[in-house]
Short mmCIF file of C-alpha atoms in Angstrom, two decimals:
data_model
loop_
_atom_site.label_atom_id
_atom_site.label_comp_id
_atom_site.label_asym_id
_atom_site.label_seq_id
_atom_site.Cartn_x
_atom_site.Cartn_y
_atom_site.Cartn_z
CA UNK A 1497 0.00 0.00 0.00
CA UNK A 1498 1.32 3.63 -1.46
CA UNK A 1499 1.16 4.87 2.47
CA UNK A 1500 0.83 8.95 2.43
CA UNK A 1501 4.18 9.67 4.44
CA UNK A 1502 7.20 7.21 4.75
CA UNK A 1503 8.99 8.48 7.69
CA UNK A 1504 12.15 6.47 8.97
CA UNK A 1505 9.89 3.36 10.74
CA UNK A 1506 10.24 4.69 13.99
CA UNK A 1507 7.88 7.69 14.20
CA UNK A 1508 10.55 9.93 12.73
CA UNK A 1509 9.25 12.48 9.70
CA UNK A 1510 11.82 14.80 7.94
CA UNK A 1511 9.48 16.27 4.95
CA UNK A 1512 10.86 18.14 2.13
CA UNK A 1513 8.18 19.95 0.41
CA UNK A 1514 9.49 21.46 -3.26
CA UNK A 1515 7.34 22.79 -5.93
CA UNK A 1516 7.55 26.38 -7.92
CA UNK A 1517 6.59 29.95 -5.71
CA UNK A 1518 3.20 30.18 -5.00
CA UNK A 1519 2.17 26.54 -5.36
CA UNK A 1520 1.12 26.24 -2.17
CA UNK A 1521 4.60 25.73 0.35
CA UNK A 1522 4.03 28.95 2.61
CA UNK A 1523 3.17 28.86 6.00
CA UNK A 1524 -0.15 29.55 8.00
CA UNK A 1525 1.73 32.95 9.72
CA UNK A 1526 2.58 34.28 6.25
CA UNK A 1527 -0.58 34.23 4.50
CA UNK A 1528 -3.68 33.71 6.18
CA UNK A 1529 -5.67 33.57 2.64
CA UNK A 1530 -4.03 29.93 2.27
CA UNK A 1531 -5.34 27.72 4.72
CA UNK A 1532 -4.75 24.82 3.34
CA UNK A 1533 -0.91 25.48 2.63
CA UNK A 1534 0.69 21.96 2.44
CA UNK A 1535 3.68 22.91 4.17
CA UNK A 1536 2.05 23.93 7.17
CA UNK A 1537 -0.77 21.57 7.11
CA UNK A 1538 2.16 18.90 7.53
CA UNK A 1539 3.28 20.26 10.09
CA UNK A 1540 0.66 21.04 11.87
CA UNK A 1541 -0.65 17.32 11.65
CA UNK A 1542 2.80 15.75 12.42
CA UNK A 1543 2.98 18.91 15.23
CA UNK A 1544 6.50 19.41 14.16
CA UNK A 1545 7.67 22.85 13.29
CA UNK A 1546 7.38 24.18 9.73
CA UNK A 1547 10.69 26.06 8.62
CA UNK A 1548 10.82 27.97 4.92
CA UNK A 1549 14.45 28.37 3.47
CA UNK A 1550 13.54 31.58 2.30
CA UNK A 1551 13.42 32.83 6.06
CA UNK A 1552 16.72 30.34 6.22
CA UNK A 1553 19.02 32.07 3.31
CA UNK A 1554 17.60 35.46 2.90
CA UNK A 1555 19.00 38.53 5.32
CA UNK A 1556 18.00 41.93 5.47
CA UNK A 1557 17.80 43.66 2.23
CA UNK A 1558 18.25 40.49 0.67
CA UNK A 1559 21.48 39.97 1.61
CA UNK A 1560 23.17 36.34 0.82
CA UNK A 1561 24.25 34.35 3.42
CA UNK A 1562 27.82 32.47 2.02
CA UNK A 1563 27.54 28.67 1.08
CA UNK A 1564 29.07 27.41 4.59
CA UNK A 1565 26.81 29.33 6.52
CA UNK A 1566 23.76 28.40 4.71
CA UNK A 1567 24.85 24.47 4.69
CA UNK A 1568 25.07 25.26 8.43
CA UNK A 1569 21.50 26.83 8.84
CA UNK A 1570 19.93 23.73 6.68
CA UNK A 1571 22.01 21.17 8.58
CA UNK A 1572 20.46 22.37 12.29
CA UNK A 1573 17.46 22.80 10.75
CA UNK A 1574 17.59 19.30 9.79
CA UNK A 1575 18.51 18.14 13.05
CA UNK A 1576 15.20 17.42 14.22
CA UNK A 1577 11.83 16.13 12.72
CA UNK A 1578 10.50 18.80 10.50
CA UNK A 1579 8.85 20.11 7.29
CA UNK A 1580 10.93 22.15 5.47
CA UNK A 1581 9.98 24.02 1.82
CA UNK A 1582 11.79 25.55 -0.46
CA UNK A 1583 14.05 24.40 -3.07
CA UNK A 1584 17.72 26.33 -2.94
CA UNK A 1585 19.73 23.91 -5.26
CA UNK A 1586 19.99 26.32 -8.41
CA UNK A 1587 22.21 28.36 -5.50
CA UNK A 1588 25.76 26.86 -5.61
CA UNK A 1589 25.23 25.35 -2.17
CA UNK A 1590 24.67 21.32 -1.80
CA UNK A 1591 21.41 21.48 -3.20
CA UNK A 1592 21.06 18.19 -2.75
CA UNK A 1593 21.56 18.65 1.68
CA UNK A 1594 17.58 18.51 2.21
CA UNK A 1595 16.32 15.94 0.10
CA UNK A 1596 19.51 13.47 0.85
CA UNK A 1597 18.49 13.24 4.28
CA UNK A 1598 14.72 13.02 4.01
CA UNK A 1599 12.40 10.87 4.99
CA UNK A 1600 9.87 12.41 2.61
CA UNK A 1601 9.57 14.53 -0.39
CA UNK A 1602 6.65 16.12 -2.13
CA UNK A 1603 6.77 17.83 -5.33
CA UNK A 1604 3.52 20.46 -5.86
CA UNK A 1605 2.90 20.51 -9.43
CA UNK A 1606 -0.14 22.10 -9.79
CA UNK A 1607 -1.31 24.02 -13.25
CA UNK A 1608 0.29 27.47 -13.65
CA UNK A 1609 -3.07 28.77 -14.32
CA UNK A 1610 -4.01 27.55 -10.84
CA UNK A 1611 -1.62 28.91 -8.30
CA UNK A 1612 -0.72 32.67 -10.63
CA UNK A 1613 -3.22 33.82 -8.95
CA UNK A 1614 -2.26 33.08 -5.37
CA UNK A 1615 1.57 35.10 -6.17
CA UNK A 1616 -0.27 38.11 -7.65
CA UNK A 1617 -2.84 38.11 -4.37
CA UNK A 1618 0.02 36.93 -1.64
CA UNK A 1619 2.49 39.72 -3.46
CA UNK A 1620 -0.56 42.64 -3.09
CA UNK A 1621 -0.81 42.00 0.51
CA UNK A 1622 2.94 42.19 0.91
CA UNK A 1623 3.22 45.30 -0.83
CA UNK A 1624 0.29 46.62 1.38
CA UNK A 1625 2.29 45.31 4.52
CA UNK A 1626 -0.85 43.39 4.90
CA UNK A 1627 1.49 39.84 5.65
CA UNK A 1628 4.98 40.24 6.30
CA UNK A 1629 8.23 39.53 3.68
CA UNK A 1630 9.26 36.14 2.68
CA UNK A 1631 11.76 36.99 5.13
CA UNK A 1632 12.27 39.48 7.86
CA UNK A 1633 13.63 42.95 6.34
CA UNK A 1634 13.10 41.66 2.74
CA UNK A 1635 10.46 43.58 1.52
CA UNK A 1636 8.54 43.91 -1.78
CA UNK A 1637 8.92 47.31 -4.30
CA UNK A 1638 6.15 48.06 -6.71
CA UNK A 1639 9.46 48.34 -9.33
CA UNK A 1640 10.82 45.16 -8.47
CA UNK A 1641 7.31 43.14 -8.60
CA UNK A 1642 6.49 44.62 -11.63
CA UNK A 1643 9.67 44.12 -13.08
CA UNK A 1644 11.97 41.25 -15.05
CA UNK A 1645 13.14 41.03 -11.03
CA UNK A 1646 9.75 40.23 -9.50
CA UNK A 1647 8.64 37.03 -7.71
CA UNK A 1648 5.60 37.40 -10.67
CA UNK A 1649 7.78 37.09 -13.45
CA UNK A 1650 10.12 34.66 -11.51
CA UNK A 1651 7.42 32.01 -11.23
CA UNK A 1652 6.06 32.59 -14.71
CA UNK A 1653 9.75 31.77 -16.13
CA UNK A 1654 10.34 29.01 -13.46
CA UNK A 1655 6.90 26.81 -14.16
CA UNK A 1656 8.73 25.06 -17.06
CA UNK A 1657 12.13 24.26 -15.41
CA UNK A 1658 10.51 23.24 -11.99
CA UNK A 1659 8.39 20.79 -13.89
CA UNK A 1660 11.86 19.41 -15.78
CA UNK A 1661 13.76 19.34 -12.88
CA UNK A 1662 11.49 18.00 -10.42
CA UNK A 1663 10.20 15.73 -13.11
CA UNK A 1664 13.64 13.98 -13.41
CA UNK A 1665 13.94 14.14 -9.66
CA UNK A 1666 10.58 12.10 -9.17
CA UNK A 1667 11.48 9.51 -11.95
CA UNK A 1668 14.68 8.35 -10.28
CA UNK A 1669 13.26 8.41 -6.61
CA UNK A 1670 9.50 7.82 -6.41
CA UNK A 1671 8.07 6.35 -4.02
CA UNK A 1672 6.67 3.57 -6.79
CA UNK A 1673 10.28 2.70 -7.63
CA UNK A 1674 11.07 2.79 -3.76
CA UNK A 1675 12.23 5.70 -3.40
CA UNK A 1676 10.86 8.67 -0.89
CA UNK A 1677 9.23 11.06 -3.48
CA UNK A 1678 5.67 11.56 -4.53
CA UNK A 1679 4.14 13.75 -6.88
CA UNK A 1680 0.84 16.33 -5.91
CA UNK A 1681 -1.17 17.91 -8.59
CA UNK A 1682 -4.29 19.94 -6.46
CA UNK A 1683 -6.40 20.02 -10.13
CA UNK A 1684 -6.15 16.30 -10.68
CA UNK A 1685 -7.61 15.70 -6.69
CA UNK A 1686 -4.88 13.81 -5.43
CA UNK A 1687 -4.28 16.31 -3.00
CA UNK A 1688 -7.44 16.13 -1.67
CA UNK A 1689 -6.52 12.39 -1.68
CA UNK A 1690 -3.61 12.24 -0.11
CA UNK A 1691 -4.52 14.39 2.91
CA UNK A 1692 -7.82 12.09 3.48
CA UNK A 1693 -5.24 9.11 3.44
CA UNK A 1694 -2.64 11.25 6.00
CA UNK A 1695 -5.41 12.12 8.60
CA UNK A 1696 -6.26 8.47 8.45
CA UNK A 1697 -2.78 7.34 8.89
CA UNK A 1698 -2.64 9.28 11.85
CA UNK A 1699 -5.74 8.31 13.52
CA UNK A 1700 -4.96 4.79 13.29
CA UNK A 1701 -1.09 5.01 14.19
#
């Protein structure tokens, strides 16, 4: 049976959630207008804390954080049993850190169509100061959004190389061909699915 979360066999869940901006990762406390954010619905269920690596690698004014210090924010993140989202591997840092060590991952792949939307209304209420930045002191410019530089424009360009790289990701390690990686397209219901088959997993554990 295709069970909804692997874990280690001892109780133990370290879930990597990747997937494009805006396709559903962010937490409860940075969007309210997402309830149902698959990151933090994880979490929540497992009651293990939720940690974004854009809070993780961005400082103030978007500063960069250098490769060994990021590696060493990921690895004590990792430490413990956790969700963590994001996906930081186009950076030249062991992109590979999260998802090595694992228990879980789940790719989002829902329709562009579907989650645009959600980064046009999430970036608004930024730029109103209505939620706060990705990450504290890294705040939105009506230039940059509506720019070539703008989270908008960053997950229009992304949708196709997100699907390629995840795509070859999830056909060397799914969780048919036993590896840890599954595959959640929202549109198609198996989202919807998959969390009926989590709750019920965790009742009967």
């Amino acid at each position: 049976m295709n069970i909804p979360l692997l874990g280690d066999g001892q109780g133990n869940y370290k879930v990597h959630v990747v997937g494009n901006s805006g396709t559903g990762k962010v937490s409860l406390e940075k969007i309210n207008a997402l309830k149902s954010t698959v990151s933090a619905y994880i979490a929540i269920k497992l009651n293990v804390p939720h940690i974004s690596l854009d809070a993780l690698f961005w400082g103030p004014g978007w500063t960069r954080p250098s490769n060994d210090e990021f590696e060493e924010r990921v690895s004590a993140a990792m430490s413990r049993n956790r969700v963590i989202d994001g996906d930081y591997s186009s950076t030249n840092y062991r992109g590979t850190l999260i998802s090595d060590h694992a228990t879980d991952v789940i790719w989002l792949d829902p329709p562009l169509w579907l989650y645009l939307p959600r980064v046009f209304w999430r970036t608004l209420l930024r730029l109103l100061n209505i939620i706060p930045p990705c990450a504290e002191g890294c705040d939105d410019t009506w230039g940059e959004v509506l720019s070539t530089k703008g989270i908008v424009w960053y997950c229009i360009s992304r949708h196709g190389f997100c699907k390629r790289k995840f795509g070859e990701m999830l056909a060397r390690t799914s969780v048919e061909k036993g590896g840890n990686m599954r595959r959640l397209n929202e549109w198609d219901g198996d989202l919807t699915t998959w969390k009926a088959g989590l709750e019920e997993m965790l009742r009967t554990r």
